[in-house]
Amino acid sequence: MPELPEVETVRRGLEPLLNSARITAVVVRDRRLRWPVAEDFEASLTGRWIRHIERRSKYLLFRLTGPQPGTLLAHLGMTGSFTTHRVTALPEIRTHDHVDIRLATQDGDYVLRYNDPRRFGSMHFFSGEDGSQPLLAELGPEPLTDALTGEYLYRETRRRTGPIKQALMDNTLVVGVGNIYANESLFRAGIHPSRPANRVSLARYERLVREVKAVLAEAIAAGGSTLRDFVNTAGEPGYFQLDYFVYGRDGQPCRVCATPLRLMRHGGRATVFCPTCQR
């Protein structure tokens, strides 16, 4: 957490203001994120223009122009958040406000502030192709693109004997389907989360892909899920958690058949499923 819908919500919130903004200053108050923020981070960013913001898996990529094109790669970790503030109305610095990026925009001067209580997020600057950045090099296809198909998942899982849920959460197979949305997608597709990935038929994979795309699209439209910490760039929570069929509802009746939902674990992650609806 945050997962793909939350990161996409953040990207969409930042994009209108930050596109074509110039980075005029960078302040790093605490370099102790998941990986230490590089000593030349401030100098690498200052003076560059933000061309646009992309998302790859759960990463935000701020595409920058300058003497040499480059990218600010950011991950929110478990508790990270970006907020934007006018310089003239900048709030007091809080304990976990680790990075400020000052921006000159068409609408005036702003600060992009990164807050992260648990410091599991990360920030990196790199130049060159995405494939040269180790955090991006091995990622699978994006779930909301035509690259993810039932045929692709069927073909790539013929030698995978582990549970389908763990395969679905493997970022080298497909990116961005985290624990919450894997639970919800498998329920909607009627697939038991423990079924071996190589024992899911092509027809069921095609249905699963449709449900993955639908679940993620609905979650983005709802502003993502807020279970504890997530807020968008305006400091507001998401609301998709109100529409969960299974995640976090173990012991409660299935919303389709009323059978009590059950809890199990896959790779240490909670999995909630309906023993009647999912086979």
PDB file of C-alpha atoms in Angstrom:
ATOM      1  CA  MET A   1       0.000   0.000   0.000  1.00  0.00           C
ATOM      2  CA  PRO A   2      -0.239   2.318  -1.936  1.00  0.00           C
ATOM      3  CA  GLU A   3      -0.899   0.080  -4.944  1.00  0.00           C
ATOM      4  CA  LEU A   4      -1.293   0.929  -8.624  1.00  0.00           C
ATOM      5  CA  PRO A   5      -4.653   2.781  -8.373  1.00  0.00           C
ATOM      6  CA  GLU A   6      -3.350   4.982  -5.571  1.00  0.00           C
ATOM      7  CA  VAL A   7      -0.151   5.821  -7.448  1.00  0.00           C
ATOM      8  CA  GLU A   8      -2.125   6.570 -10.607  1.00  0.00           C
ATOM      9  CA  THR A   9      -4.419   8.813  -8.554  1.00  0.00           C
ATOM     10  CA  VAL A  10      -1.368  10.717  -7.326  1.00  0.00           C
ATOM     11  CA  ARG A  11       0.020  10.992 -10.871  1.00  0.00           C
ATOM     12  CA  ARG A  12      -3.251  12.417 -12.166  1.00  0.00           C
ATOM     13  CA  GLY A  13      -3.383  14.870  -9.278  1.00  0.00           C
ATOM     14  CA  LEU A  14       0.138  16.154  -9.895  1.00  0.00           C
ATOM     15  CA  GLU A  15       0.150  16.254 -13.685  1.00  0.00           C
ATOM     16  CA  PRO A  16      -1.944  19.388 -14.409  1.00  0.00           C
ATOM     17  CA  LEU A  17       0.129  21.594 -12.117  1.00  0.00           C
ATOM     18  CA  LEU A  18       3.586  20.111 -12.622  1.00  0.00           C
ATOM     19  CA  ASN A  19       3.685  19.711 -16.398  1.00  0.00           C
ATOM     20  CA  SER A  20       6.065  22.367 -17.744  1.00  0.00           C
ATOM     21  CA  ALA A  21       7.087  23.422 -14.225  1.00  0.00           C
ATOM     22  CA  ARG A  22      10.697  24.413 -13.564  1.00  0.00           C
ATOM     23  CA  ILE A  23      12.508  23.026 -10.509  1.00  0.00           C
ATOM     24  CA  THR A  24      14.093  26.024  -8.818  1.00  0.00           C
ATOM     25  CA  ALA A  25      15.343  24.422  -5.592  1.00  0.00           C
ATOM     26  CA  VAL A  26      15.400  21.090  -3.762  1.00  0.00           C
ATOM     27  CA  VAL A  27      15.667  20.535  -0.004  1.00  0.00           C
ATOM     28  CA  VAL A  28      16.314  17.064   1.416  1.00  0.00           C
ATOM     29  CA  ARG A  29      15.855  17.017   5.195  1.00  0.00           C
ATOM     30  CA  ASP A  30      16.349  13.293   5.696  1.00  0.00           C
ATOM     31  CA  ARG A  31      18.199  11.096   3.190  1.00  0.00           C
ATOM     32  CA  ARG A  32      17.305   7.899   5.073  1.00  0.00           C
ATOM     33  CA  LEU A  33      14.578   6.591   2.816  1.00  0.00           C
ATOM     34  CA  ARG A  34      14.415   2.958   1.674  1.00  0.00           C
ATOM     35  CA  TRP A  35      17.636   3.677  -0.208  1.00  0.00           C
ATOM     36  CA  PRO A  36      19.649   6.740   0.838  1.00  0.00           C
ATOM     37  CA  VAL A  37      18.930   9.800  -1.299  1.00  0.00           C
ATOM     38  CA  ALA A  38      22.068  10.471  -3.370  1.00  0.00           C
ATOM     39  CA  GLU A  39      24.321  13.339  -2.326  1.00  0.00           C
ATOM     40  CA  ASP A  40      24.011  14.939  -5.776  1.00  0.00           C
ATOM     41  CA  PHE A  41      20.214  14.590  -5.863  1.00  0.00           C
ATOM     42  CA  GLU A  42      19.528  18.300  -5.327  1.00  0.00           C
ATOM     43  CA  ALA A  43      22.028  19.426  -7.938  1.00  0.00           C
ATOM     44  CA  SER A  44      20.775  16.855 -10.455  1.00  0.00           C
ATOM     45  CA  LEU A  45      17.218  18.222 -10.301  1.00  0.00           C
ATOM     46  CA  THR A  46      17.640  21.960  -9.808  1.00  0.00           C
ATOM     47  CA  GLY A  47      17.162  24.011 -12.974  1.00  0.00           C
ATOM     48  CA  ARG A  48      15.394  21.269 -14.920  1.00  0.00           C
ATOM     49  CA  TRP A  49      11.887  21.402 -16.355  1.00  0.00           C
ATOM     50  CA  ILE A  50       9.266  18.717 -15.765  1.00  0.00           C
ATOM     51  CA  ARG A  51       8.103  17.642 -19.217  1.00  0.00           C
ATOM     52  CA  HIS A  52       5.404  15.273 -17.953  1.00  0.00           C
ATOM     53  CA  ILE A  53       4.730  12.614 -15.303  1.00  0.00           C
ATOM     54  CA  GLU A  54       4.315   8.926 -16.070  1.00  0.00           C
ATOM     55  CA  ARG A  55       3.597   5.847 -13.975  1.00  0.00           C
ATOM     56  CA  ARG A  56       5.333   2.490 -14.339  1.00  0.00           C
ATOM     57  CA  SER A  57       3.999  -0.169 -11.979  1.00  0.00           C
ATOM     58  CA  LYS A  58       3.951   1.606  -8.593  1.00  0.00           C
ATOM     59  CA  TYR A  59       6.652   4.111  -9.546  1.00  0.00           C
ATOM     60  CA  LEU A  60       6.166   7.749 -10.524  1.00  0.00           C
ATOM     61  CA  LEU A  61       8.489   8.954 -13.279  1.00  0.00           C
ATOM     62  CA  PHE A  62       8.958  12.710 -13.573  1.00  0.00           C
ATOM     63  CA  ARG A  63      10.427  13.175 -17.065  1.00  0.00           C
ATOM     64  CA  LEU A  64      12.848  16.088 -16.965  1.00  0.00           C
ATOM     65  CA  THR A  65      14.483  18.260 -19.602  1.00  0.00           C
ATOM     66  CA  GLY A  66      17.782  20.057 -19.282  1.00  0.00           C
ATOM     67  CA  PRO A  67      21.274  19.836 -20.740  1.00  0.00           C
ATOM     68  CA  GLN A  68      20.646  16.090 -20.760  1.00  0.00           C
ATOM     69  CA  PRO A  69      17.206  14.474 -20.377  1.00  0.00           C
ATOM     70  CA  GLY A  70      16.695  12.643 -17.109  1.00  0.00           C
ATOM     71  CA  THR A  71      14.058  11.117 -14.839  1.00  0.00           C
ATOM     72  CA  LEU A  72      13.110  11.553 -11.200  1.00  0.00           C
ATOM     73  CA  LEU A  73      11.955   8.097 -10.092  1.00  0.00           C
ATOM     74  CA  ALA A  74       9.803   8.065  -6.953  1.00  0.00           C
ATOM     75  CA  HIS A  75       8.157   5.260  -4.991  1.00  0.00           C
ATOM     76  CA  LEU A  76       5.695   5.965  -2.174  1.00  0.00           C
ATOM     77  CA  GLY A  77       6.561   2.872  -0.151  1.00  0.00           C
ATOM     78  CA  MET A  78       3.923   2.114   2.488  1.00  0.00           C
ATOM     79  CA  THR A  79       3.205   5.568   3.901  1.00  0.00           C
ATOM     80  CA  GLY A  80       4.610   8.107   1.432  1.00  0.00           C
ATOM     81  CA  SER A  81       2.572  10.991   0.045  1.00  0.00           C
ATOM     82  CA  PHE A  82       3.074  14.012  -2.219  1.00  0.00           C
ATOM     83  CA  THR A  83       1.213  17.248  -1.629  1.00  0.00           C
ATOM     84  CA  THR A  84       1.479  20.576  -3.423  1.00  0.00           C
ATOM     85  CA  HIS A  85       1.376  23.963  -1.724  1.00  0.00           C
ATOM     86  CA  ARG A  86       1.630  27.549  -2.886  1.00  0.00           C
ATOM     87  CA  VAL A  87       4.794  29.114  -1.530  1.00  0.00           C
ATOM     88  CA  THR A  88       2.656  31.910  -0.113  1.00  0.00           C
ATOM     89  CA  ALA A  89       0.586  29.378   1.884  1.00  0.00           C
ATOM     90  CA  LEU A  90       3.225  26.797   2.784  1.00  0.00           C
ATOM     91  CA  PRO A  91       2.269  24.869   5.943  1.00  0.00           C
ATOM     92  CA  GLU A  92       4.667  24.344   8.849  1.00  0.00           C
ATOM     93  CA  ILE A  93       7.181  21.554   8.329  1.00  0.00           C
ATOM     94  CA  ARG A  94       6.057  18.334  10.003  1.00  0.00           C
ATOM     95  CA  THR A  95       8.299  15.651  11.488  1.00  0.00           C
ATOM     96  CA  HIS A  96       8.182  13.371   8.437  1.00  0.00           C
ATOM     97  CA  ASP A  97       8.377  16.002   5.669  1.00  0.00           C
ATOM     98  CA  HIS A  98      11.592  14.664   4.156  1.00  0.00           C
ATOM     99  CA  VAL A  99      11.849  16.370   0.746  1.00  0.00           C
ATOM    100  CA  ASP A 100      10.693  19.702  -0.695  1.00  0.00           C
ATOM    101  CA  ILE A 101      10.913  20.453  -4.421  1.00  0.00           C
ATOM    102  CA  ARG A 102      10.284  24.109  -5.221  1.00  0.00           C
ATOM    103  CA  LEU A 103       8.618  24.768  -8.574  1.00  0.00           C
ATOM    104  CA  ALA A 104       7.963  27.721 -10.826  1.00  0.00           C
ATOM    105  CA  THR A 105       4.698  26.957 -12.635  1.00  0.00           C
ATOM    106  CA  GLN A 106       2.387  28.831 -14.971  1.00  0.00           C
ATOM    107  CA  ASP A 107       0.167  29.384 -11.922  1.00  0.00           C
ATOM    108  CA  GLY A 108       2.912  30.724  -9.662  1.00  0.00           C
ATOM    109  CA  ASP A 109       5.472  29.261  -7.262  1.00  0.00           C
ATOM    110  CA  TYR A 110       4.701  25.974  -5.519  1.00  0.00           C
ATOM    111  CA  VAL A 111       6.386  23.399  -3.318  1.00  0.00           C
ATOM    112  CA  LEU A 112       6.008  19.677  -3.965  1.00  0.00           C
ATOM    113  CA  ARG A 113       6.417  18.120  -0.510  1.00  0.00           C
ATOM    114  CA  TYR A 114       7.144  14.455   0.214  1.00  0.00           C
ATOM    115  CA  ASN A 115       6.061  13.074   3.593  1.00  0.00           C
ATOM    116  CA  ASP A 116       6.833   9.500   4.659  1.00  0.00           C
ATOM    117  CA  PRO A 117       6.533   8.426   8.326  1.00  0.00           C
ATOM    118  CA  ARG A 118       8.002   4.953   7.793  1.00  0.00           C
ATOM    119  CA  ARG A 119      10.580   6.042   5.182  1.00  0.00           C
ATOM    120  CA  PHE A 120       9.983   3.002   2.943  1.00  0.00           C
ATOM    121  CA  GLY A 121       9.632   5.208  -0.133  1.00  0.00           C
ATOM    122  CA  SER A 122      12.513   6.163  -2.390  1.00  0.00           C
ATOM    123  CA  MET A 123      13.735   8.848  -4.795  1.00  0.00           C
ATOM    124  CA  HIS A 124      16.343   8.488  -7.518  1.00  0.00           C
ATOM    125  CA  PHE A 125      17.560  10.548 -10.442  1.00  0.00           C
ATOM    126  CA  PHE A 126      18.789   8.749 -13.533  1.00  0.00           C
ATOM    127  CA  SER A 127      19.536   9.557 -17.149  1.00  0.00           C
ATOM    128  CA  GLY A 128      19.251   7.236 -20.123  1.00  0.00           C
ATOM    129  CA  GLU A 129      16.650   4.602 -20.948  1.00  0.00           C
ATOM    130  CA  ASP A 130      14.347   3.083 -18.345  1.00  0.00           C
ATOM    131  CA  GLY A 131      15.968  -0.297 -18.893  1.00  0.00           C
ATOM    132  CA  SER A 132      19.199   1.117 -17.456  1.00  0.00           C
ATOM    133  CA  GLN A 133      17.521   1.687 -14.076  1.00  0.00           C
ATOM    134  CA  PRO A 134      17.617  -1.605 -12.095  1.00  0.00           C
ATOM    135  CA  LEU A 135      14.284  -0.914 -10.374  1.00  0.00           C
ATOM    136  CA  LEU A 136      12.529  -0.792 -13.768  1.00  0.00           C
ATOM    137  CA  ALA A 137      14.519  -3.255 -15.842  1.00  0.00           C
ATOM    138  CA  GLU A 138      12.698  -6.496 -14.979  1.00  0.00           C
ATOM    139  CA  LEU A 139       9.100  -5.271 -14.788  1.00  0.00           C
ATOM    140  CA  GLY A 140       6.336  -7.092 -16.651  1.00  0.00           C
ATOM    141  CA  PRO A 141       3.568  -5.520 -18.750  1.00  0.00           C
ATOM    142  CA  GLU A 142       1.165  -2.881 -17.466  1.00  0.00           C
ATOM    143  CA  PRO A 143      -2.241  -4.380 -16.595  1.00  0.00           C
ATOM    144  CA  LEU A 144      -4.271  -1.542 -18.135  1.00  0.00           C
ATOM    145  CA  THR A 145      -2.653  -1.864 -21.559  1.00  0.00           C
ATOM    146  CA  ASP A 146      -3.203  -4.249 -24.444  1.00  0.00           C
ATOM    147  CA  ALA A 147       0.046  -5.994 -23.482  1.00  0.00           C
ATOM    148  CA  LEU A 148      -1.828  -7.895 -20.756  1.00  0.00           C
ATOM    149  CA  THR A 149      -4.031 -10.577 -22.287  1.00  0.00           C
ATOM    150  CA  GLY A 150      -5.417 -13.893 -21.161  1.00  0.00           C
ATOM    151  CA  GLU A 151      -3.282 -15.637 -23.755  1.00  0.00           C
ATOM    152  CA  TYR A 152      -0.143 -13.958 -22.374  1.00  0.00           C
ATOM    153  CA  LEU A 153      -0.855 -15.052 -18.782  1.00  0.00           C
ATOM    154  CA  TYR A 154      -1.778 -18.545 -19.892  1.00  0.00           C
ATOM    155  CA  ARG A 155       1.443 -18.918 -21.890  1.00  0.00           C
ATOM    156  CA  GLU A 156       3.703 -17.478 -19.182  1.00  0.00           C
ATOM    157  CA  THR A 157       2.306 -19.638 -16.368  1.00  0.00           C
ATOM    158  CA  ARG A 158       2.604 -23.105 -17.901  1.00  0.00           C
ATOM    159  CA  ARG A 159       5.559 -23.905 -15.633  1.00  0.00           C
ATOM    160  CA  ARG A 160       4.281 -22.096 -12.559  1.00  0.00           C
ATOM    161  CA  THR A 161       2.981 -24.592 -10.022  1.00  0.00           C
ATOM    162  CA  GLY A 162       2.517 -22.046  -7.221  1.00  0.00           C
ATOM    163  CA  PRO A 163      -0.808 -20.372  -6.357  1.00  0.00           C
ATOM    164  CA  ILE A 164      -2.394 -18.148  -8.986  1.00  0.00           C
ATOM    165  CA  LYS A 165      -2.585 -15.312  -6.464  1.00  0.00           C
ATOM    166  CA  GLN A 166       1.180 -15.226  -6.007  1.00  0.00           C
ATOM    167  CA  ALA A 167       1.694 -15.350  -9.774  1.00  0.00           C
ATOM    168  CA  LEU A 168      -0.677 -12.417 -10.206  1.00  0.00           C
ATOM    169  CA  MET A 169       1.361 -10.394  -7.709  1.00  0.00           C
ATOM    170  CA  ASP A 170       4.709 -11.166  -9.375  1.00  0.00           C
ATOM    171  CA  ASN A 171       5.882  -7.899 -10.942  1.00  0.00           C
ATOM    172  CA  THR A 172       7.993  -9.738 -13.505  1.00  0.00           C
ATOM    173  CA  LEU A 173       4.784 -11.339 -14.840  1.00  0.00           C
ATOM    174  CA  VAL A 174       2.466  -8.340 -14.611  1.00  0.00           C
ATOM    175  CA  VAL A 175       3.002  -5.127 -12.672  1.00  0.00           C
ATOM    176  CA  GLY A 176       0.860  -3.316 -10.182  1.00  0.00           C
ATOM    177  CA  VAL A 177      -1.636  -5.995  -9.105  1.00  0.00           C
ATOM    178  CA  GLY A 178      -0.958  -5.775  -5.386  1.00  0.00           C
ATOM    179  CA  ASN A 179      -2.587  -7.695  -2.584  1.00  0.00           C
ATOM    180  CA  ILE A 180      -5.860  -5.780  -2.378  1.00  0.00           C
ATOM    181  CA  TYR A 181      -6.599  -5.890  -6.077  1.00  0.00           C
ATOM    182  CA  ALA A 182      -5.431  -9.491  -6.528  1.00  0.00           C
ATOM    183  CA  ASN A 183      -7.992 -10.522  -3.873  1.00  0.00           C
ATOM    184  CA  GLU A 184     -10.762  -8.587  -5.560  1.00  0.00           C
ATOM    185  CA  SER A 185      -9.913  -9.674  -9.117  1.00  0.00           C
ATOM    186  CA  LEU A 186      -9.715 -13.376  -8.261  1.00  0.00           C
ATOM    187  CA  PHE A 187     -13.071 -13.196  -6.504  1.00  0.00           C
ATOM    188  CA  ARG A 188     -14.760 -11.526  -9.455  1.00  0.00           C
ATOM    189  CA  ALA A 189     -13.204 -14.082 -11.808  1.00  0.00           C
ATOM    190  CA  GLY A 190     -14.401 -16.961  -9.604  1.00  0.00           C
ATOM    191  CA  ILE A 191     -10.891 -18.414  -9.235  1.00  0.00           C
ATOM    192  CA  HIS A 192      -9.695 -19.918  -5.959  1.00  0.00           C
ATOM    193  CA  PRO A 193      -6.520 -18.043  -4.925  1.00  0.00           C
ATOM    194  CA  SER A 194      -4.677 -21.297  -4.135  1.00  0.00           C
ATOM    195  CA  ARG A 195      -5.280 -22.891  -7.527  1.00  0.00           C
ATOM    196  CA  PRO A 196      -1.914 -23.641  -9.196  1.00  0.00           C
ATOM    197  CA  ALA A 197      -1.234 -21.054 -11.878  1.00  0.00           C
ATOM    198  CA  ASN A 198      -0.553 -23.751 -14.498  1.00  0.00           C
ATOM    199  CA  ARG A 199      -3.980 -25.288 -13.816  1.00  0.00           C
ATOM    200  CA  VAL A 200      -5.950 -22.201 -14.783  1.00  0.00           C
ATOM    201  CA  SER A 201      -7.442 -22.557 -18.255  1.00  0.00           C
ATOM    202  CA  LEU A 202      -7.082 -20.065 -21.080  1.00  0.00           C
ATOM    203  CA  ALA A 203     -10.775 -19.163 -20.814  1.00  0.00           C
ATOM    204  CA  ARG A 204     -10.435 -18.444 -17.098  1.00  0.00           C
ATOM    205  CA  TYR A 205      -7.303 -16.373 -17.670  1.00  0.00           C
ATOM    206  CA  GLU A 206      -9.202 -14.321 -20.222  1.00  0.00           C
ATOM    207  CA  ARG A 207     -11.904 -13.658 -17.654  1.00  0.00           C
ATOM    208  CA  LEU A 208      -9.306 -12.895 -14.991  1.00  0.00           C
ATOM    209  CA  VAL A 209      -7.649 -10.285 -17.206  1.00  0.00           C
ATOM    210  CA  ARG A 210     -11.017  -8.623 -17.826  1.00  0.00           C
ATOM    211  CA  GLU A 211     -11.658  -8.479 -14.084  1.00  0.00           C
ATOM    212  CA  VAL A 212      -8.160  -7.174 -13.268  1.00  0.00           C
ATOM    213  CA  LYS A 213      -8.634  -4.336 -15.730  1.00  0.00           C
ATOM    214  CA  ALA A 214     -12.139  -3.587 -14.431  1.00  0.00           C
ATOM    215  CA  VAL A 215     -11.132  -3.631 -10.752  1.00  0.00           C
ATOM    216  CA  LEU A 216      -8.153  -1.351 -11.311  1.00  0.00           C
ATOM    217  CA  ALA A 217     -10.164   1.067 -13.459  1.00  0.00           C
ATOM    218  CA  GLU A 218     -12.936   1.251 -10.850  1.00  0.00           C
ATOM    219  CA  ALA A 219     -10.410   1.793  -8.066  1.00  0.00           C
ATOM    220  CA  ILE A 220      -8.750   4.647  -9.977  1.00  0.00           C
ATOM    221  CA  ALA A 221     -12.152   6.240 -10.589  1.00  0.00           C
ATOM    222  CA  ALA A 222     -12.813   6.060  -6.826  1.00  0.00           C
ATOM    223  CA  GLY A 223      -9.485   7.716  -6.028  1.00  0.00           C
ATOM    224  CA  GLY A 224      -7.891   4.471  -4.829  1.00  0.00           C
ATOM    225  CA  SER A 225      -8.261   2.815  -1.431  1.00  0.00           C
ATOM    226  CA  THR A 226      -7.545   4.364   1.941  1.00  0.00           C
ATOM    227  CA  LEU A 227      -7.164   1.776   4.687  1.00  0.00           C
ATOM    228  CA  ARG A 228      -4.826   3.758   6.913  1.00  0.00           C
ATOM    229  CA  ASP A 229      -2.440   6.308   5.436  1.00  0.00           C
ATOM    230  CA  PHE A 230      -3.120   6.960   1.765  1.00  0.00           C
ATOM    231  CA  VAL A 231      -4.242  10.437   0.700  1.00  0.00           C
ATOM    232  CA  ASN A 232      -4.168  12.059  -2.716  1.00  0.00           C
ATOM    233  CA  THR A 233      -2.286  15.238  -3.580  1.00  0.00           C
ATOM    234  CA  ALA A 234      -5.062  17.331  -2.010  1.00  0.00           C
ATOM    235  CA  GLY A 235      -4.791  15.369   1.246  1.00  0.00           C
ATOM    236  CA  GLU A 236      -8.067  13.508   0.609  1.00  0.00           C
ATOM    237  CA  PRO A 237      -8.671   9.740   1.052  1.00  0.00           C
ATOM    238  CA  GLY A 238      -9.778   7.268  -1.612  1.00  0.00           C
ATOM    239  CA  TYR A 239     -13.096   5.431  -1.420  1.00  0.00           C
ATOM    240  CA  PHE A 240     -12.727   2.127  -3.279  1.00  0.00           C
ATOM    241  CA  GLN A 241     -12.527   0.237   0.043  1.00  0.00           C
ATOM    242  CA  LEU A 242     -16.286   0.796   0.343  1.00  0.00           C
ATOM    243  CA  ASP A 243     -16.779  -1.514  -2.651  1.00  0.00           C
ATOM    244  CA  TYR A 244     -14.582  -4.458  -1.604  1.00  0.00           C
ATOM    245  CA  PHE A 245     -16.145  -7.858  -2.091  1.00  0.00           C
ATOM    246  CA  VAL A 246     -13.544  -9.802  -0.089  1.00  0.00           C
ATOM    247  CA  TYR A 247     -10.437  -7.898   1.041  1.00  0.00           C
ATOM    248  CA  GLY A 248     -10.534  -7.278   4.792  1.00  0.00           C
ATOM    249  CA  ARG A 249     -13.945  -8.981   5.125  1.00  0.00           C
ATOM    250  CA  ASP A 250     -12.946 -12.434   6.453  1.00  0.00           C
ATOM    251  CA  GLY A 251     -15.735 -13.998   8.494  1.00  0.00           C
ATOM    252  CA  GLN A 252     -18.368 -11.763   6.937  1.00  0.00           C
ATOM    253  CA  PRO A 253     -20.983 -13.090   4.486  1.00  0.00           C
ATOM    254  CA  CYS A 254     -20.143 -13.147   0.795  1.00  0.00           C
ATOM    255  CA  ARG A 255     -21.985 -10.343  -0.967  1.00  0.00           C
ATOM    256  CA  VAL A 256     -22.961 -12.753  -3.733  1.00  0.00           C
ATOM    257  CA  CYS A 257     -23.905 -16.038  -1.988  1.00  0.00           C
ATOM    258  CA  ALA A 258     -23.832 -15.170   1.776  1.00  0.00           C
ATOM    259  CA  THR A 259     -21.273 -17.916   2.571  1.00  0.00           C
ATOM    260  CA  PRO A 260     -18.862 -16.743   5.318  1.00  0.00           C
ATOM    261  CA  LEU A 261     -15.622 -15.562   3.744  1.00  0.00           C
ATOM    262  CA  ARG A 262     -12.409 -17.307   4.760  1.00  0.00           C
ATOM    263  CA  LEU A 263      -8.878 -16.111   5.426  1.00  0.00           C
ATOM    264  CA  MET A 264      -5.631 -17.764   4.376  1.00  0.00           C
ATOM    265  CA  ARG A 265      -2.114 -16.544   3.662  1.00  0.00           C
ATOM    266  CA  HIS A 266       0.011 -16.620   0.544  1.00  0.00           C
ATOM    267  CA  GLY A 267       3.617 -15.552   0.915  1.00  0.00           C
ATOM    268  CA  GLY A 268       2.768 -13.926   4.236  1.00  0.00           C
ATOM    269  CA  ARG A 269       0.000 -11.797   2.702  1.00  0.00           C
ATOM    270  CA  ALA A 270      -3.642 -12.048   3.782  1.00  0.00           C
ATOM    271  CA  THR A 271      -5.983 -13.644   1.266  1.00  0.00           C
ATOM    272  CA  VAL A 272      -9.741 -13.526   1.753  1.00  0.00           C
ATOM    273  CA  PHE A 273     -11.937 -15.660  -0.498  1.00  0.00           C
ATOM    274  CA  CYS A 274     -15.356 -17.240  -0.846  1.00  0.00           C
ATOM    275  CA  PRO A 275     -15.233 -21.057  -0.707  1.00  0.00           C
ATOM    276  CA  THR A 276     -18.466 -21.216  -2.723  1.00  0.00           C
ATOM    277  CA  CYS A 277     -17.920 -18.615  -5.441  1.00  0.00           C
ATOM    278  CA  GLN A 278     -14.219 -19.337  -6.038  1.00  0.00           C
ATOM    279  CA  ARG A 279     -13.090 -22.703  -7.393  1.00  0.00           C
TER     280      ARG A 279
END
